[in-house]
Amino acid sequence: MQNVLPYLLQASGCMAVLLLLYWLLLKRETFFSFNRWYLVGGLVLATVLPHIGLPATQAPLYVTPALMATVELPALTAITASTESTTGWTDRLMALYGVGVFLLAVRLVYRVHRLRKLTRHLPGEALGGYTLFRTAGQVPTSSFLTWLFWDDSQNLSEAEKRQILRHEEVHIRQWHSLDVLLAEAVTVFFWFNPFIYLLKRELRAVHEYLADRGAVQGDSVNDYAQLLTAQILQKYKLTLAQPFNQFQIINRIIMLRIAQNTRPRCGKQP
């Protein structure tokens, strides 16, 4: 237990540095795939890096009887009492940490179980690479792993349905849910660290940018922006699934327009 607290603090510091670099260098860029792997790799690196260190050598400490004779007994008693007090606070902190880990682990398992339970009670249809579940308004259009939950109670045009379906298919095809599960697993052990929640938010944003870019292939960006705006008032909430309409709508529209404007035009000379 003595090595756990320094490790947690060092890993949290690594996350803070990686997040700061992301904000300074990458956040406003449209290299969405690179940004995704930077954030995922950063989570892994932050948890591994504190374990990597150079071997330290320390000269043996010899205490001679003459030196021991110069140390008064009250001083030794005070040092011992201080050490015991510090150990007591450390034990309390680690107990609190353990309670947090347990509660968040239970919550994560419950969320996955809840989604799994939905697949058993909704009508499903196996399509290319995923299973589509029609929710009849019980669950928003969203995706998790190879499950696509489709809210067929919405009044959408064929073009809008096509765009939303493309969006969710990108989430499934690129396995964004694995990133989410990794981030949630890291959160279980670093629940006290505010930077992990900021990293998760940035990762979710990149997922949406990637899916939005795939959704507008061959279609109008303006039409898709209107679709996002129309969906903004939906009230559903699924914390693990990738909901179509619930994440940073304004930022998604802005980044989608930037990505369209900065896309290289093949075959045209300057």
Coordinates of C-alpha atoms in Angstrom, one line a residue:
M1 CA 0.0 0.0 0.0
Q2 CA 2.9 2.3 0.6
N3 CA 3.7 2.5 -3.1
V4 CA 0.1 2.9 -4.3
L5 CA -0.4 6.5 -3.3
P6 CA 2.8 7.8 -5.1
Y7 CA 1.9 5.8 -8.2
L8 CA -1.6 7.3 -8.3
L9 CA -0.2 10.8 -7.9
Q10 CA 2.4 10.3 -10.6
A11 CA -0.1 8.8 -13.0
S12 CA -2.5 11.7 -12.4
G13 CA 0.3 14.2 -13.1
C14 CA 1.0 12.4 -16.4
M15 CA -2.6 12.7 -17.4
A16 CA -2.5 16.4 -16.6
V17 CA 0.5 16.9 -18.8
L18 CA -0.9 14.9 -21.7
L19 CA -4.2 16.8 -21.5
L20 CA -2.4 20.1 -21.4
L21 CA -0.4 19.2 -24.5
Y22 CA -3.6 18.1 -26.3
W23 CA -5.3 21.4 -25.5
L24 CA -2.4 23.4 -26.7
L25 CA -1.5 21.5 -29.9
L26 CA -4.3 19.3 -31.1
K27 CA -7.8 20.3 -29.7
R28 CA -8.7 22.6 -32.6
E29 CA -7.1 20.5 -35.3
T30 CA -9.1 18.3 -37.6
F31 CA -6.7 15.3 -37.4
F32 CA -9.5 13.4 -35.7
S33 CA -8.1 9.9 -36.1
F34 CA -4.7 11.1 -34.7
N35 CA -6.4 12.9 -31.9
R36 CA -8.3 9.8 -31.0
W37 CA -5.2 7.6 -30.8
Y38 CA -3.3 10.4 -28.9
L39 CA -6.0 10.4 -26.2
V40 CA -6.3 6.6 -26.0
G41 CA -2.5 6.2 -26.0
G42 CA -2.2 8.9 -23.4
L43 CA -4.5 7.1 -21.0
V44 CA -2.4 3.9 -21.4
L45 CA 0.9 5.8 -21.2
A46 CA -0.1 7.7 -18.1
T47 CA -0.9 4.4 -16.3
V48 CA 2.3 2.7 -17.4
L49 CA 4.8 5.5 -17.3
P50 CA 5.1 5.7 -13.5
H51 CA 6.2 2.0 -13.4
I52 CA 9.1 2.8 -15.7
G53 CA 12.1 4.2 -13.9
L54 CA 15.8 4.0 -13.8
P55 CA 17.3 1.7 -11.2
A56 CA 18.6 3.7 -8.3
T57 CA 21.6 2.8 -6.3
Q58 CA 21.9 3.7 -2.7
A59 CA 24.9 3.4 -0.5
P60 CA 24.3 1.3 2.6
L61 CA 23.7 3.2 5.7
Y62 CA 25.8 2.2 8.7
V63 CA 24.9 3.4 12.1
T64 CA 27.7 3.2 14.7
P65 CA 27.1 2.6 18.3
A66 CA 28.7 6.0 19.0
L67 CA 26.1 7.7 16.7
M68 CA 23.3 5.9 18.4
A69 CA 24.5 7.1 21.8
T70 CA 24.2 10.7 20.7
V71 CA 20.4 10.3 19.8
E72 CA 18.3 10.9 22.8
L73 CA 15.4 8.6 23.5
P74 CA 12.7 11.4 23.5
A75 CA 13.8 12.3 19.9
L76 CA 13.4 8.7 18.8
T77 CA 10.0 8.5 20.5
A78 CA 8.8 11.7 18.7
I79 CA 10.0 10.4 15.3
T80 CA 8.2 7.1 15.9
A81 CA 4.9 8.9 16.9
S82 CA 5.1 11.1 13.8
T83 CA 5.6 8.1 11.6
E84 CA 2.6 6.3 13.1
S85 CA 0.4 9.3 12.7
T86 CA 1.4 9.6 9.0
T87 CA 0.7 5.9 8.5
G88 CA -2.7 6.3 10.1
W89 CA -3.7 9.1 7.7
T90 CA -2.4 7.1 4.7
D91 CA -4.5 4.1 5.7
R92 CA -7.6 6.3 6.0
L93 CA -7.0 7.7 2.5
M94 CA -6.4 4.3 1.0
A95 CA -9.6 3.0 2.7
L96 CA -11.6 5.9 1.1
Y97 CA -9.9 5.3 -2.2
G98 CA -10.9 1.6 -2.0
V99 CA -14.5 2.5 -1.4
G100 CA -14.5 4.8 -4.4
V101 CA -13.0 2.1 -6.6
F102 CA -15.5 -0.5 -5.5
L103 CA -18.5 1.8 -6.1
L104 CA -17.4 2.9 -9.5
A105 CA -16.6 -0.7 -10.5
V106 CA -20.1 -1.7 -9.5
R107 CA -21.6 1.2 -11.5
L108 CA -19.6 0.2 -14.6
V109 CA -20.7 -3.4 -14.4
Y110 CA -24.3 -2.3 -13.9
R111 CA -24.2 0.0 -16.9
V112 CA -22.9 -2.8 -19.2
H113 CA -25.5 -5.2 -17.7
R114 CA -28.2 -2.6 -18.4
L115 CA -27.3 -2.4 -22.1
R116 CA -27.0 -6.2 -22.3
K117 CA -30.5 -6.5 -20.8
L118 CA -31.9 -4.1 -23.4
T119 CA -30.7 -6.4 -26.2
R120 CA -32.7 -9.2 -24.7
H121 CA -36.0 -7.3 -24.6
L122 CA -35.9 -5.4 -27.9
P123 CA -36.5 -6.9 -31.3
G124 CA -33.2 -7.3 -33.1
E125 CA -32.1 -7.6 -36.7
A126 CA -28.7 -8.8 -37.8
L127 CA -27.2 -6.5 -40.4
G128 CA -23.7 -6.2 -41.9
G129 CA -21.4 -6.2 -38.9
Y130 CA -23.9 -5.2 -36.2
T131 CA -27.3 -6.0 -34.8
L132 CA -30.0 -3.3 -35.0
F133 CA -32.5 -3.1 -32.2
R134 CA -35.7 -1.1 -32.7
T135 CA -36.5 0.8 -29.5
A136 CA -39.9 2.4 -30.2
G137 CA -38.9 5.5 -28.3
Q138 CA -37.7 3.6 -25.1
V139 CA -34.0 4.3 -25.9
P140 CA -32.5 7.0 -28.2
T141 CA -30.7 6.1 -31.4
S142 CA -27.2 5.1 -30.1
S143 CA -24.6 2.4 -30.4
F144 CA -22.4 0.2 -28.2
L145 CA -20.0 -2.4 -29.4
T146 CA -21.9 -4.1 -32.2
W147 CA -25.3 -3.1 -31.0
L148 CA -27.2 -0.3 -32.7
F149 CA -30.3 1.0 -30.9
W150 CA -32.6 2.6 -33.4
D151 CA -35.4 4.9 -32.2
D152 CA -38.0 4.2 -34.9
S153 CA -40.6 6.5 -33.2
Q154 CA -38.9 9.6 -34.7
N155 CA -40.4 11.3 -37.7
L156 CA -37.4 11.5 -40.0
S157 CA -36.9 11.7 -43.8
E158 CA -35.1 9.0 -45.6
A159 CA -32.1 11.3 -46.0
E160 CA -32.0 12.0 -42.2
K161 CA -32.3 8.3 -41.5
R162 CA -29.4 7.6 -43.8
Q163 CA -27.2 10.2 -42.2
I164 CA -28.0 9.0 -38.6
L165 CA -27.4 5.4 -39.6
R166 CA -24.0 6.3 -41.1
H167 CA -23.1 8.2 -38.0
E168 CA -23.7 5.2 -35.7
E169 CA -22.1 2.8 -38.2
V170 CA -18.9 4.8 -37.9
H171 CA -19.0 4.3 -34.1
I172 CA -19.4 0.6 -34.5
R173 CA -17.0 0.1 -37.4
Q174 CA -14.2 2.0 -35.6
W175 CA -14.9 0.4 -32.2
H176 CA -15.3 3.6 -30.3
S177 CA -17.0 1.7 -27.5
L178 CA -13.7 0.0 -26.7
D179 CA -12.2 3.5 -26.1
V180 CA -15.1 4.3 -23.9
L181 CA -14.7 1.1 -21.9
L182 CA -11.0 1.7 -21.5
A183 CA -11.6 5.2 -20.3
E184 CA -14.3 4.0 -17.8
A185 CA -11.9 1.3 -16.5
V186 CA -9.2 3.9 -15.9
T187 CA -11.8 6.1 -14.2
V188 CA -12.5 3.4 -11.7
F189 CA -9.0 3.5 -10.4
F190 CA -8.5 7.3 -10.8
W191 CA -11.9 8.5 -9.8
F192 CA -10.4 11.2 -7.6
N193 CA -8.5 12.8 -10.5
P194 CA -10.4 15.6 -12.4
F195 CA -8.2 15.2 -15.4
I196 CA -9.5 11.7 -16.3
Y197 CA -13.0 13.2 -16.7
L198 CA -11.7 15.9 -19.0
L199 CA -9.8 13.3 -21.0
K200 CA -12.9 11.3 -21.4
R201 CA -14.9 14.3 -22.5
E202 CA -12.3 15.1 -25.2
L203 CA -12.3 11.5 -26.3
R204 CA -16.0 11.5 -26.7
A205 CA -15.9 14.7 -28.7
V206 CA -13.3 13.2 -31.1
H207 CA -15.6 10.1 -31.5
E208 CA -18.4 12.4 -32.5
Y209 CA -16.3 14.4 -34.9
L210 CA -15.2 11.1 -36.6
A211 CA -18.8 9.9 -36.9
D212 CA -20.1 13.2 -38.1
R213 CA -17.5 13.3 -40.9
G214 CA -18.6 9.8 -42.0
A215 CA -22.3 10.8 -41.8
V216 CA -22.0 13.6 -44.3
Q217 CA -20.2 11.7 -47.0
G218 CA -21.9 12.8 -50.3
D219 CA -24.5 14.9 -48.4
S220 CA -24.8 18.6 -47.5
V221 CA -23.1 19.7 -44.3
N222 CA -25.9 22.4 -43.9
D223 CA -28.6 19.7 -44.0
Y224 CA -26.7 17.6 -41.4
A225 CA -26.2 20.6 -39.2
Q226 CA -29.9 21.3 -39.3
L227 CA -30.5 17.6 -38.3
L228 CA -28.2 17.9 -35.3
T229 CA -29.9 21.1 -34.2
A230 CA -33.4 19.5 -34.5
Q231 CA -32.3 16.6 -32.3
I232 CA -30.9 18.7 -29.5
L233 CA -34.0 18.6 -27.4
Q234 CA -34.1 14.9 -26.9
K235 CA -34.1 13.9 -23.2
Y236 CA -32.7 10.4 -23.3
K237 CA -29.4 9.6 -21.6
L238 CA -27.2 6.5 -22.0
T239 CA -23.8 6.9 -20.4
L240 CA -21.9 4.1 -22.1
A241 CA -23.6 4.0 -25.5
Q242 CA -22.8 6.6 -28.2
P243 CA -26.0 8.7 -28.5
F244 CA -26.5 10.5 -31.8
N245 CA -27.8 13.7 -30.5
Q246 CA -26.4 14.4 -27.0
F247 CA -22.8 15.6 -27.2
Q248 CA -21.6 19.1 -27.8
I249 CA -23.9 19.9 -30.7
I250 CA -22.4 23.3 -31.4
N251 CA -18.8 22.1 -31.3
R252 CA -19.7 19.2 -33.6
I253 CA -21.1 21.6 -36.2
I254 CA -18.1 23.9 -35.9
M255 CA -15.6 21.1 -36.3
L256 CA -17.5 19.5 -39.1
R257 CA -17.5 22.8 -41.1
I258 CA -13.8 23.3 -40.4
A259 CA -13.0 19.7 -41.5
Q260 CA -15.0 20.3 -44.7
N261 CA -13.2 23.5 -45.5
T262 CA -9.7 22.2 -44.8
R263 CA -10.2 18.9 -46.7
P264 CA -7.7 18.6 -49.5
R265 CA -9.2 18.7 -53.0
C266 CA -7.6 15.9 -55.0
G267 CA -7.0 16.5 -58.7
K268 CA -7.2 20.3 -58.5
Q269 CA -4.2 22.5 -59.1
P270 CA -3.7 25.6 -57.0

